[in-house]
Amino acid sequence: MTDQTITSVSRESRIFKPSAEFKSQANLGSYEAYRRLYTESVNAPDKFWSKQAKEHLVWRKPFKKTLQWKAPHAKWFTGGKLNVSENCLDKHLGTARENKAAIIFEGEPGDVRTITYRQLHFHVCRLAHILENSGIKAGDRIAIYMPMIPEAMIAMLACARIGAVHTVIFGGFSAEAIKDRLNDCQAKLVITADGGWRRGKIVELKANVDKALYGAPSVQSVLVVKRTGNEVNMVEGRDTWWKEAWEGAPNKHTAKAFDSEHPLFILYTSGSTGKPKGVLHTSAGYLLGAKLSSHYIFDLKENDRYFCSADIGWITGHSYVVYGLLSNGSTVFLYEGAPNQPEPDRFWQMIDRHGITILYTAPTAIRAFMRWGDNYVTRHKLDSLRLLGSVGEPISPEAWRWYHKMIGKGRCPIVDTWWQTETGSIMIAPIPGAIPAKPGSATLPFFGIVPKIVDEKGKEVPRGTDGKMIITKPWPSMLRTLWGDDERFKKAYFGDYPGVYFTGDGAKQDKDGYFWISGRVDDVLNISGHRIGTAEVEAALATHPSVAEAAAVGRPDDLKGSALVVFVSLKTGIAADDALKEALRAHIGREIGSFAKPDAVRFAAGLPKTRSGKIMRRILKEIAAGREVKGDTSTLEDFSVITALQQED
Ligand code: WT7
């Protein structure tokens, strides 16, 4: 834990109650009903979760025990067996949902495809055969590096069907980052595409995979979807076109049942060291968390058309594009490209064109829409929308009000959902027909979730006081460990407050018990809703031949939430010029991905350090933000570096 001070987001004092109209149709329509269920869920969690698991999941073999908890290790629904893909697909067949659209896809160039539940099932069965025929067994790891196209969802579900563990790598990651992930989980197969469309250009995904594979010997084969038609290099004996593999593969596949705790996926996320963490989620508990939260928080109805703008390379895409929605039999709208292609009104156009009813997006996108101007919005009707969601970072009251008025026309409740890659599903959010919203607050905990705000010692702080947020009870969709590094898992999440989960976020609770989350209190930055560890950026810089030492910090930014600023001291004799700044930015782009390129590179003769040699990031943050350096500097080894740093730039 670090010594950073926590400042809460600004507030708007109005309370937005759900309308009578919304309440009357809601899956949960009153505050009292929420309180009752919540109280039950935390007073008798075993009973509550056991009931939900029986009701919401299709079991091949009933579970014996609801929870085995030996902190920090949880096992949920042990003795039970199920198949996750069967819970997302097969269960809808033979019902009214069979011919309902599971996916409505729109590519960036404007191509549209609709895939029904029946068709999606065919596709997934086929791919399941193809994977099995290439020697994939339950438990093997498969990496998915794809654009936002239906095949990405098919790939995830096919892995789930045969018990293979998928790791989806966001399409913005570089070859180097792919390589690290493939090696960490020893992936056997990669599913990718020739390319994807982004702002009218082709992102060459297969070429990145090719580069990564020079250093990833565990990968035996690569399956390639043709999306953009750019030229790719197919390696004989290793690479196969998806379409060719498709020919002759049967479209029926008998799914095996797997244990509740069978690993479902690994998702890499940033932490406070240079090495990304492979967050492991397992089957039954994860699926239950994703399904139940989607049902209540998105208030899903049979006729909804739901659009989540997150990439499937992030947890939001896993839980709230794929698993939570399909297990509820919903229609998911999937969009491949950028929100401003060809014009900044692409989302609003698509919402009208496809009759989208629920939109789930991020504050960083909302801020971009605000900046692009209201006239891109007002030329569209948006009258199909009935519910809006926000995720990824605190939403400022200004952005909340704009979203509510301009997009929701004052009619749609907003669900501000707080959660993390590690939590698997939404932990804190207003159930829209039941919990009045306060702009800027994620409001109250979901069923079974017990967050608390504590001080450094783990003692609960009084209401209205800033502190650190922990979650005191285990929940079904919690991460089980970090892939291959249980020690790090214990230390990172259960080390600060023994036996309880530490979120890494600062927050406070108001007099009504509402949670106001201010953001990370560790060395993790949230840049445009992407999580980036400062240590990862520093490790990337350290591999550049001109760099002696580097430190990365965040600086408040109107558009991105935080902007990334790196302070670099160079090796003797290296000239500090603009060309080198650009070269260092490009270097980070190659080591991590373009989205991690710093907004500013500042050269420094020396970095501020304590006498024991620890970089004092707090000081660098103040300098990066252009603030006066305040607070205790008595442990600083050499004060003159501060004056020098302030004069730089
Ligand atoms: C971190 C988790 C969970 C999906 C997207 C990000 C921040 C997330 C909110 C919110 C305030 C939020 C937290 C959290 N965060 N949602 N509604 N209000 N902060 O997943 O990359 O695992 O990042 O995002 O700081 O710890 P992630």
XYZ file of C-alpha atoms and ligand atoms in Angstrom:
676
model
C 0.000 0.000 0.000
C 1.259 3.482 -0.724
C 1.011 6.748 1.092
C -1.078 8.554 -1.466
C -3.836 10.788 -0.293
C -7.298 9.983 -1.459
C -9.508 12.702 -2.821
C -13.131 11.941 -3.533
C -14.939 12.929 -6.697
C -17.122 15.997 -6.672
C -20.801 15.615 -5.900
C -24.196 16.507 -7.186
C -26.778 16.526 -4.477
C -29.855 15.556 -6.497
C -31.224 12.052 -6.123
C -32.667 10.406 -9.223
C -35.445 7.999 -8.388
C -36.620 5.451 -10.933
C -39.894 6.496 -12.567
C -43.137 4.715 -11.721
C -43.189 3.488 -15.293
C -39.734 1.940 -15.058
C -40.471 0.419 -11.651
C -43.675 -1.206 -12.782
C -41.904 -3.247 -15.448
C -38.640 -3.843 -13.554
C -37.207 -7.224 -12.578
C -36.854 -5.751 -9.106
C -39.203 -2.843 -8.584
C -38.747 -1.501 -5.069
C -36.110 -0.482 -2.579
C -37.772 -2.670 0.052
C -37.484 -5.726 -2.204
C -33.784 -4.959 -2.689
C -33.212 -4.576 1.055
C -35.020 -7.804 1.794
C -33.074 -9.848 -0.749
C -29.784 -8.179 0.160
C -30.297 -8.864 3.852
C -31.111 -12.496 3.131
C -28.065 -12.792 0.882
C -25.627 -11.585 3.512
C -27.257 -13.115 6.576
C -27.570 -16.591 5.093
C -25.224 -16.597 2.073
C -25.093 -20.378 1.686
C -28.841 -20.594 1.466
C -29.101 -17.618 -0.856
C -26.389 -18.709 -3.296
C -27.480 -22.310 -3.317
C -31.000 -21.239 -4.283
C -29.755 -18.889 -7.006
C -27.376 -21.487 -8.428
C -30.178 -24.035 -8.695
C -32.537 -21.549 -10.260
C -30.201 -19.834 -12.711
C -27.832 -22.561 -13.885
C -28.437 -25.818 -15.734
C -26.645 -28.595 -13.875
C -25.639 -31.986 -15.200
C -24.879 -33.102 -11.683
C -26.186 -31.211 -8.650
C -23.606 -29.647 -6.344
C -23.127 -30.932 -2.814
C -21.669 -27.972 -0.982
C -22.320 -24.303 -1.679
C -19.034 -22.883 -0.429
C -15.740 -24.134 0.889
C -13.844 -21.112 2.125
C -10.319 -21.362 3.397
C -9.249 -17.768 3.002
C -8.089 -16.727 0.491
C -9.169 -19.805 -1.475
C -12.811 -20.317 -2.356
C -14.504 -23.291 -3.938
C -18.098 -22.786 -4.932
C -20.752 -25.410 -5.688
C -18.383 -28.344 -5.261
C -19.507 -31.763 -6.413
C -21.563 -30.142 -9.165
C -20.977 -30.508 -12.884
C -22.126 -28.316 -15.740
C -21.120 -27.005 -19.134
C -20.875 -23.234 -19.487
C -21.568 -23.173 -23.237
C -24.622 -25.371 -22.723
C -25.837 -22.761 -20.218
C -25.387 -20.049 -22.843
C -26.707 -21.920 -25.882
C -28.228 -25.405 -25.717
C -30.601 -24.417 -22.962
C -32.344 -21.906 -25.268
C -32.880 -24.420 -28.050
C -36.358 -25.857 -28.258
C -37.693 -22.697 -26.573
C -39.082 -19.491 -28.046
C -35.529 -18.177 -28.027
C -34.239 -20.684 -30.549
C -34.741 -18.382 -33.533
C -34.139 -15.186 -31.633
C -31.062 -13.145 -32.502
C -28.223 -13.946 -30.140
C -25.850 -11.566 -31.904
C -26.497 -8.598 -34.148
C -23.151 -7.597 -35.533
C -22.147 -4.423 -37.305
C -18.647 -4.158 -38.729
C -16.900 -0.839 -38.972
C -17.324 -0.729 -42.786
C -21.081 -1.150 -42.216
C -21.592 -4.872 -42.877
C -24.359 -6.368 -40.729
C -24.902 -9.992 -39.658
C -27.573 -11.487 -37.447
C -26.924 -14.823 -35.779
C -29.731 -16.647 -34.007
C -29.257 -18.844 -30.961
C -29.711 -21.909 -33.164
C -27.060 -20.675 -35.622
C -24.681 -19.660 -32.863
C -25.005 -23.146 -31.435
C -24.068 -24.641 -34.815
C -21.011 -22.420 -35.079
C -19.833 -23.193 -31.576
C -20.344 -26.944 -32.065
C -18.325 -26.849 -35.275
C -15.461 -24.997 -33.704
C -15.535 -27.327 -30.705
C -14.903 -30.244 -33.114
C -12.173 -28.367 -34.915
C -10.377 -27.626 -31.662
C -10.703 -31.200 -30.462
C -9.405 -32.465 -33.785
C -6.343 -30.304 -33.423
C -5.549 -32.119 -30.207
C -6.930 -29.649 -27.683
C -7.945 -31.255 -24.400
C -9.844 -29.932 -21.412
C -7.564 -27.678 -19.382
C -5.357 -26.677 -22.357
C -4.950 -22.928 -22.875
C -6.074 -21.194 -26.036
C -5.294 -17.553 -26.792
C -7.826 -15.439 -28.666
C -6.499 -12.271 -30.355
C -9.310 -10.995 -32.489
C -11.316 -8.007 -33.585
C -14.821 -7.515 -32.194
C -16.499 -9.918 -34.591
C -18.902 -12.801 -33.869
C -16.080 -15.324 -34.340
C -14.453 -13.955 -31.193
C -17.542 -14.866 -29.180
C -17.803 -18.217 -30.967
C -14.176 -18.914 -30.063
C -14.747 -18.200 -26.369
C -17.848 -20.376 -26.238
C -16.182 -23.242 -28.134
C -13.327 -23.223 -25.613
C -15.854 -23.309 -22.784
C -17.669 -26.164 -24.491
C -14.635 -28.454 -24.518
C -13.234 -27.263 -21.193
C -10.267 -25.465 -22.755
C -9.175 -22.340 -20.902
C -9.296 -19.215 -23.021
C -7.189 -16.162 -22.597
C -8.448 -13.283 -24.689
C -5.734 -10.768 -25.530
C -7.037 -7.293 -26.349
C -6.356 -6.412 -30.010
C -4.460 -3.271 -28.961
C -1.617 -5.264 -27.390
C 1.709 -5.504 -29.198
C 3.532 -8.655 -30.337
C 5.774 -8.433 -27.283
C 2.800 -8.318 -24.919
C 1.159 -11.256 -26.736
C 4.356 -13.277 -26.419
C 4.573 -12.709 -22.649
C 0.992 -13.839 -22.190
C 1.336 -16.914 -24.416
C 4.415 -17.971 -22.499
C 2.948 -17.303 -19.090
C -0.012 -19.593 -19.690
C 1.769 -21.919 -22.146
C -0.935 -21.584 -24.762
C -1.168 -24.405 -27.296
C -3.262 -22.693 -29.915
C -4.006 -19.140 -31.017
C -7.219 -18.025 -32.681
C -6.820 -14.774 -34.590
C -7.877 -12.940 -37.748
C -5.989 -11.501 -40.679
C -6.955 -8.083 -39.368
C -9.684 -5.919 -37.913
C -11.103 -2.537 -38.904
C -10.310 0.468 -36.738
C -10.907 4.057 -37.910
C -10.996 2.948 -41.514
C -7.646 1.214 -41.277
C -6.663 -2.413 -40.948
C -5.071 -3.503 -37.675
C -2.827 -6.367 -38.734
C -3.533 -8.909 -36.060
C -2.066 -11.987 -37.726
C 1.233 -10.179 -38.353
C 1.464 -9.410 -34.615
C 0.779 -13.050 -33.771
C 3.499 -14.141 -36.211
C 6.018 -11.919 -34.453
C 4.936 -13.121 -31.023
C 5.285 -16.754 -32.062
C 9.032 -16.433 -32.643
C 9.302 -16.387 -28.887
C 6.382 -18.588 -27.857
C 7.313 -22.237 -28.471
C 4.285 -23.664 -26.653
C 1.968 -22.656 -29.516
C 1.464 -25.500 -31.972
C -1.245 -24.156 -34.229
C -2.988 -20.993 -35.309
C -6.515 -20.658 -36.623
C -7.118 -17.575 -38.755
C -10.430 -15.896 -39.555
C -10.497 -13.921 -42.775
C -11.939 -10.537 -41.896
C -10.135 -7.742 -43.730
C -8.597 -9.643 -46.653
C -5.113 -8.185 -46.205
C -2.229 -10.369 -47.159
C -0.969 -12.634 -44.411
C 1.784 -15.139 -44.125
C 0.392 -18.630 -43.480
C 2.957 -21.021 -42.039
C 2.589 -24.513 -43.457
C 1.721 -27.085 -40.827
C 0.995 -24.416 -38.193
C -1.604 -22.015 -39.582
C -5.072 -22.894 -40.888
C -7.823 -20.684 -42.266
C -10.947 -20.899 -40.098
C -13.043 -21.346 -43.221
C -11.047 -24.324 -44.441
C -11.147 -26.002 -41.049
C -14.894 -25.379 -41.138
C -15.546 -27.569 -44.170
C -16.793 -30.933 -43.054
C -16.843 -30.180 -39.330
C -20.117 -31.485 -37.869
C -22.508 -28.909 -36.419
C -23.605 -31.095 -33.532
C -21.376 -31.605 -30.565
C -22.096 -33.414 -27.342
C -20.792 -31.241 -24.582
C -19.057 -32.866 -21.639
C -19.877 -31.722 -18.152
C -17.095 -30.138 -16.096
C -16.641 -29.558 -12.395
C -17.948 -26.284 -10.997
C -14.389 -25.218 -10.295
C -13.029 -26.162 -13.720
C -10.990 -23.174 -15.023
C -12.967 -21.160 -17.577
C -10.550 -18.403 -18.497
C -7.428 -16.470 -17.648
C -7.488 -12.749 -18.210
C -4.291 -10.750 -17.863
C -4.505 -7.444 -16.088
C -2.043 -4.921 -14.724
C -0.849 -4.886 -11.178
C 1.851 -3.080 -9.282
C 4.817 -5.010 -10.698
C 6.166 -5.117 -14.242
C 4.557 -8.484 -14.915
C 0.832 -8.685 -15.749
C -1.326 -10.877 -13.546
C -3.220 -13.834 -15.011
C -6.548 -13.585 -13.199
C -8.166 -17.027 -13.116
C -11.927 -17.465 -13.203
C -13.667 -20.807 -12.953
C -16.981 -22.101 -14.248
C -20.132 -22.227 -12.112
C -19.513 -19.349 -9.703
C -18.336 -17.020 -12.427
C -21.290 -17.792 -14.650
C -23.749 -17.353 -11.805
C -22.271 -13.957 -10.926
C -22.379 -12.796 -14.549
C -25.890 -14.103 -15.143
C -27.548 -12.892 -11.951
C -26.015 -9.421 -12.089
C -26.986 -9.000 -15.764
C -30.555 -9.999 -15.008
C -31.015 -7.513 -12.175
C -28.686 -4.642 -13.022
C -29.520 -4.481 -16.736
C -33.107 -5.400 -15.922
C -33.082 -7.730 -18.941
C -36.307 -8.384 -20.806
C -36.991 -10.750 -23.682
C -37.151 -7.946 -26.263
C -34.084 -6.038 -25.214
C -31.314 -5.305 -27.636
C -28.262 -4.733 -25.554
C -25.104 -2.916 -26.631
C -21.943 -2.933 -24.550
C -19.165 -0.985 -26.195
C -16.329 -2.691 -24.297
C -13.908 -4.893 -26.166
C -14.108 -8.604 -25.377
C -10.420 -8.368 -24.541
C -11.427 -6.843 -21.201
C -13.449 -8.374 -18.393
C -16.467 -6.241 -19.302
C -16.582 -7.991 -22.663
C -16.344 -11.410 -21.031
C -19.067 -10.912 -18.442
C -21.327 -8.378 -20.151
C -21.003 -9.169 -23.842
C -20.679 -12.936 -23.731
C -21.431 -14.960 -20.602
C -23.887 -12.846 -18.621
C -26.012 -11.923 -21.614
C -26.134 -15.185 -23.549
C -26.870 -17.196 -20.403
C -29.903 -14.913 -20.030
C -30.925 -15.516 -23.651
C -30.519 -11.853 -24.597
C -29.801 -10.239 -27.936
C -26.307 -8.783 -27.928
C -25.356 -6.039 -30.333
C -21.686 -6.238 -31.282
C -19.815 -3.406 -32.987
C -16.350 -3.846 -34.410
C -14.904 -0.386 -34.699
C -14.353 3.106 -33.375
C -17.162 5.343 -32.052
C -16.186 8.167 -34.419
C -15.983 6.258 -37.685
C -16.977 7.612 -40.139
C -18.417 10.419 -37.946
C -18.703 10.945 -34.188
C -22.360 9.875 -34.264
C -21.767 6.222 -35.101
C -23.192 4.902 -31.806
C -26.349 7.017 -32.069
C -26.854 5.947 -35.652
C -26.535 2.287 -34.719
C -28.835 2.665 -31.734
C -31.583 4.002 -34.023
C -30.855 1.543 -36.828
C -30.990 -1.547 -34.611
C -33.489 -0.405 -32.001
C -31.019 -0.778 -29.144
C -32.634 -0.582 -25.713
C -29.676 -0.770 -23.312
C -26.314 0.939 -23.700
C -23.356 0.099 -21.448
C -20.282 2.256 -21.982
C -17.437 4.021 -20.180
C -17.054 7.561 -18.796
C -14.051 8.124 -21.049
C -16.283 7.518 -24.087
C -18.966 9.799 -22.618
C -16.401 12.570 -22.185
C -15.346 12.153 -25.822
C -18.997 12.367 -26.967
C -19.437 15.528 -24.900
C -16.411 17.067 -26.542
C -17.468 16.120 -30.064
C -20.598 18.185 -29.565
C -24.310 17.762 -28.943
C -25.320 18.169 -32.572
C -23.995 14.693 -33.341
C -26.484 13.384 -30.808
C -29.532 15.554 -31.428
C -29.870 14.488 -35.047
C -30.820 10.988 -33.848
C -33.961 9.868 -32.051
C -32.564 7.433 -29.470
C -36.139 6.631 -28.465
C -35.528 2.880 -28.264
C -33.185 3.319 -25.283
C -34.569 2.511 -21.846
C -31.477 1.979 -19.684
C -27.907 3.274 -19.624
C -24.821 1.912 -17.905
C -21.375 3.186 -17.006
C -18.235 1.276 -16.078
C -14.497 1.556 -15.748
C -13.887 4.656 -13.675
C -15.799 7.114 -11.544
C -18.281 9.084 -13.655
C -18.202 12.782 -12.878
C -21.521 14.448 -12.068
C -21.132 16.551 -15.254
C -20.730 13.488 -17.460
C -23.558 11.751 -15.596
C -25.937 14.661 -16.191
C -25.000 14.878 -19.875
C -25.487 11.135 -20.362
C -28.820 11.288 -18.568
C -30.134 14.296 -20.473
C -28.635 13.995 -23.934
C -28.623 10.222 -24.409
C -31.270 9.052 -21.957
C -33.538 12.095 -22.577
C -34.176 12.151 -18.850
C -36.111 8.912 -19.227
C -33.479 6.202 -18.784
C -32.007 5.243 -15.414
C -28.205 5.111 -15.326
C -26.476 2.180 -13.670
C -22.982 3.174 -12.537
C -21.376 -0.204 -12.017
C -18.271 -0.688 -9.884
C -16.298 -3.900 -10.277
C -12.953 -5.280 -11.438
C -11.341 -7.956 -13.579
C -10.815 -9.831 -10.327
C -14.395 -9.616 -9.098
C -15.742 -11.207 -12.303
C -19.083 -9.456 -12.037
C -20.582 -6.176 -10.843
C -20.178 -5.614 -7.091
C -21.765 -2.204 -6.525
C -24.481 -0.647 -8.701
C -28.007 0.726 -8.496
C -30.502 -1.962 -9.449
C -32.426 0.396 -11.711
C -36.035 -0.124 -10.588
C -35.103 -0.337 -6.930
C -32.213 1.923 -5.958
C -32.339 5.708 -6.428
C -29.208 7.002 -8.164
C -26.894 9.750 -6.955
C -24.712 10.956 -9.838
C -21.101 9.952 -9.206
C -21.918 7.135 -6.793
C -22.067 3.448 -7.732
C -24.634 3.355 -4.882
C -25.225 0.071 -3.025
C -23.773 -3.444 -3.111
C -25.197 -6.261 -5.170
C -26.568 -9.375 -3.457
C -24.086 -11.195 -1.266
C -21.437 -8.484 -1.541
C -20.155 -6.829 1.631
C -17.783 -3.936 0.903
C -16.373 -1.908 3.774
C -14.286 1.227 4.003
C -11.341 0.840 6.344
C -8.219 2.635 7.492
C -4.636 1.381 7.149
C -5.150 -0.970 10.072
C -8.294 -2.493 8.678
C -10.612 -0.707 11.091
C -13.869 0.478 9.598
C -13.959 4.263 9.280
C -17.042 6.353 10.110
C -19.489 7.223 7.322
C -18.312 10.200 5.294
C -14.624 9.415 5.821
C -12.272 8.406 3.009
C -10.596 5.058 3.307
C -9.722 1.932 1.423
C -12.314 -0.449 0.126
C -12.267 -4.123 1.059
C -14.807 -6.890 0.425
C -15.295 -8.974 3.508
C -17.220 -12.021 2.312
C -16.321 -14.380 -0.547
C -18.618 -14.281 -3.605
C -19.141 -16.828 -6.403
C -17.461 -14.928 -9.267
C -14.333 -13.915 -7.373
C -10.964 -14.733 -8.902
C -9.604 -18.044 -7.635
C -5.901 -17.327 -7.979
C -3.343 -15.792 -10.319
C -2.280 -18.268 -12.966
C 0.937 -19.960 -11.866
C 1.479 -17.567 -8.967
C -0.635 -18.302 -5.935
C 1.822 -16.446 -3.702
C 1.293 -13.230 -5.616
C -2.469 -13.805 -5.442
C -2.319 -14.056 -1.658
C -0.067 -11.064 -1.288
C -1.756 -8.764 -3.807
C -5.330 -9.241 -2.632
C -5.256 -10.751 0.838
C -1.933 -9.450 2.140
C -2.815 -5.931 3.261
C -5.789 -7.043 5.349
C -5.276 -10.691 6.205
C -8.148 -12.891 5.089
C -10.176 -10.170 3.363
C -10.093 -9.006 -0.231
C -8.478 -5.618 -0.803
C -9.770 -3.894 -3.946
C -6.921 -1.409 -4.426
C -9.520 1.382 -4.572
C -10.134 4.306 -2.271
C -13.737 5.170 -1.437
C -16.129 6.511 1.133
C -19.661 5.741 2.209
C -22.186 8.520 2.734
C -24.872 8.712 5.420
C -27.232 6.567 3.321
C -24.594 3.880 2.915
C -23.909 4.805 -0.707
C -20.392 4.092 -1.961
C -18.365 6.839 -3.664
C -15.310 5.340 -5.310
C -12.432 7.704 -5.956
C -10.042 5.381 -7.783
C -6.886 3.343 -7.341
C -4.698 3.869 -4.316
C -1.975 1.568 -5.626
C 0.453 1.962 -8.518
C -2.163 1.157 -11.102
C -3.402 3.877 -13.458
C -6.761 4.058 -15.145
C -6.225 5.665 -18.526
C -9.311 5.941 -20.721
C -10.741 3.054 -18.713
C -7.675 0.886 -19.482
C -5.742 -0.367 -16.565
C -1.990 0.212 -16.817
C 0.556 -0.540 -14.123
C 3.216 2.133 -13.687
C 5.755 -0.638 -13.087
C 4.930 -2.207 -16.448
C 5.676 1.049 -18.239
C 8.867 1.474 -16.226
C 9.958 -2.082 -17.043
C 9.337 -1.392 -20.738
C 11.409 1.810 -20.606
C 14.224 0.057 -18.783
C 14.772 -2.164 -21.831
C 15.572 0.881 -24.017
C 19.344 1.343 -24.494
C 19.292 5.091 -23.753
C 17.410 4.870 -20.465
C 19.199 4.833 -17.135
C 16.100 5.033 -14.984
C 12.433 5.813 -15.419
C 9.334 6.500 -13.358
C 5.744 6.579 -14.610
C 2.925 8.483 -12.940
C -0.604 9.633 -13.710
C -1.737 13.200 -14.208
C -5.420 14.228 -14.092
C -6.821 14.573 -17.610
C -10.208 15.880 -18.691
C -10.691 13.328 -21.428
C -8.813 10.222 -20.342
C -9.350 10.437 -16.581
C -5.609 10.062 -16.129
C -2.839 10.765 -18.583
C 0.460 8.922 -18.440
C 3.608 10.951 -17.745
C 7.032 9.333 -17.673
C 10.155 10.821 -16.127
C 13.315 9.469 -17.668
C 16.927 9.927 -16.746
C 19.257 9.063 -19.585
C 22.552 7.253 -19.702
C 25.635 9.474 -19.789
C 26.311 11.067 -23.126
C 22.806 10.565 -24.556
C 21.241 13.737 -25.941
C 17.805 14.589 -24.548
C 15.837 15.734 -27.584
C 12.363 15.466 -29.099
C 13.395 12.650 -31.410
C 14.309 10.558 -28.390
C 11.001 11.384 -26.716
C 9.209 10.039 -29.771
C 11.483 6.999 -29.896
C 10.674 6.207 -26.265
C 6.948 6.517 -26.929
C 7.287 4.164 -29.894
C 9.293 1.780 -27.742
C 6.476 1.552 -25.182
C 4.060 1.022 -28.074
C 6.101 -1.985 -29.170
C 6.593 -3.385 -25.676
C 2.987 -3.025 -24.472
C 0.686 -1.534 -27.113
C -0.128 1.876 -28.581
C -2.748 2.573 -25.921
C 0.054 2.654 -23.314
C 2.126 5.327 -25.091
C 2.758 8.149 -22.611
C 1.176 11.550 -23.100
C 4.349 13.247 -21.954
C 7.980 12.218 -21.670
C 10.078 14.399 -19.371
C 13.818 14.085 -19.136
C 15.421 14.492 -15.752
C 18.987 14.480 -14.564
C 17.850 12.555 -11.503
C 14.638 11.242 -9.976
C 13.530 12.204 -6.467
C 14.402 9.368 -4.108
C 14.345 8.532 -0.468
C 17.615 7.867 1.261
C 16.915 4.179 0.876
C 16.657 4.633 -2.886
C 12.866 4.425 -3.356
C 11.470 6.727 -6.030
C 9.076 9.225 -4.459
C 6.197 9.009 -6.874
C 4.030 11.315 -4.829
C 6.421 14.142 -5.674
C 6.534 13.216 -9.348
C 2.738 13.204 -9.444
C 2.647 16.721 -8.093
C 5.225 17.867 -10.613
C 3.410 16.111 -13.474
C 0.171 17.844 -12.511
C 1.967 21.198 -12.390
C 1.210 21.516 -8.681
C 3.488 22.850 -6.064
C 5.375 20.108 -4.281
C 3.779 19.890 -0.852
C 3.849 17.506 2.009
C 6.728 15.831 3.695
C 9.946 15.915 1.702
C 12.196 15.323 4.682
C 13.025 11.789 3.546
C 14.143 13.081 0.158
C 17.793 12.413 -0.508
C 18.569 15.419 -2.709
C 16.130 18.307 -2.872
C 17.840 19.933 -5.854
C 16.370 17.321 -8.239
C 12.921 18.757 -7.570
C 13.908 22.250 -8.594
C 15.550 20.815 -11.695
C 12.441 18.781 -12.573
C 10.143 21.759 -12.184
C 12.297 23.792 -14.537
C 12.175 21.050 -17.164
C 9.409 21.242 -19.771
C -10.829 -0.674 -11.683
C -10.944 -2.053 -12.266
C -14.707 -3.662 -14.267
C -14.652 -3.401 -15.652
C -13.766 -2.352 -16.184
C -12.451 -2.103 -15.506
C -12.146 1.252 -11.645
C -14.336 0.329 -12.478
C -15.754 1.796 -11.717
C -16.852 2.625 -11.337
C -15.343 3.966 -10.159
C -14.463 2.159 -11.283
C -11.704 0.922 -10.241
C -11.405 -0.559 -10.300
N -13.606 1.230 -11.786
N -15.633 0.674 -12.456
N -18.111 2.364 -11.712
N -16.599 3.692 -10.551
N -14.266 3.236 -10.506
O -11.882 -3.281 -15.008
O -9.466 -3.030 -15.609
O -10.193 -4.562 -13.753
O -10.281 -2.073 -13.489
O -11.568 0.247 -12.479
O -10.545 1.643 -9.942
O -10.497 -1.005 -9.329
P -10.405 -3.305 -14.486
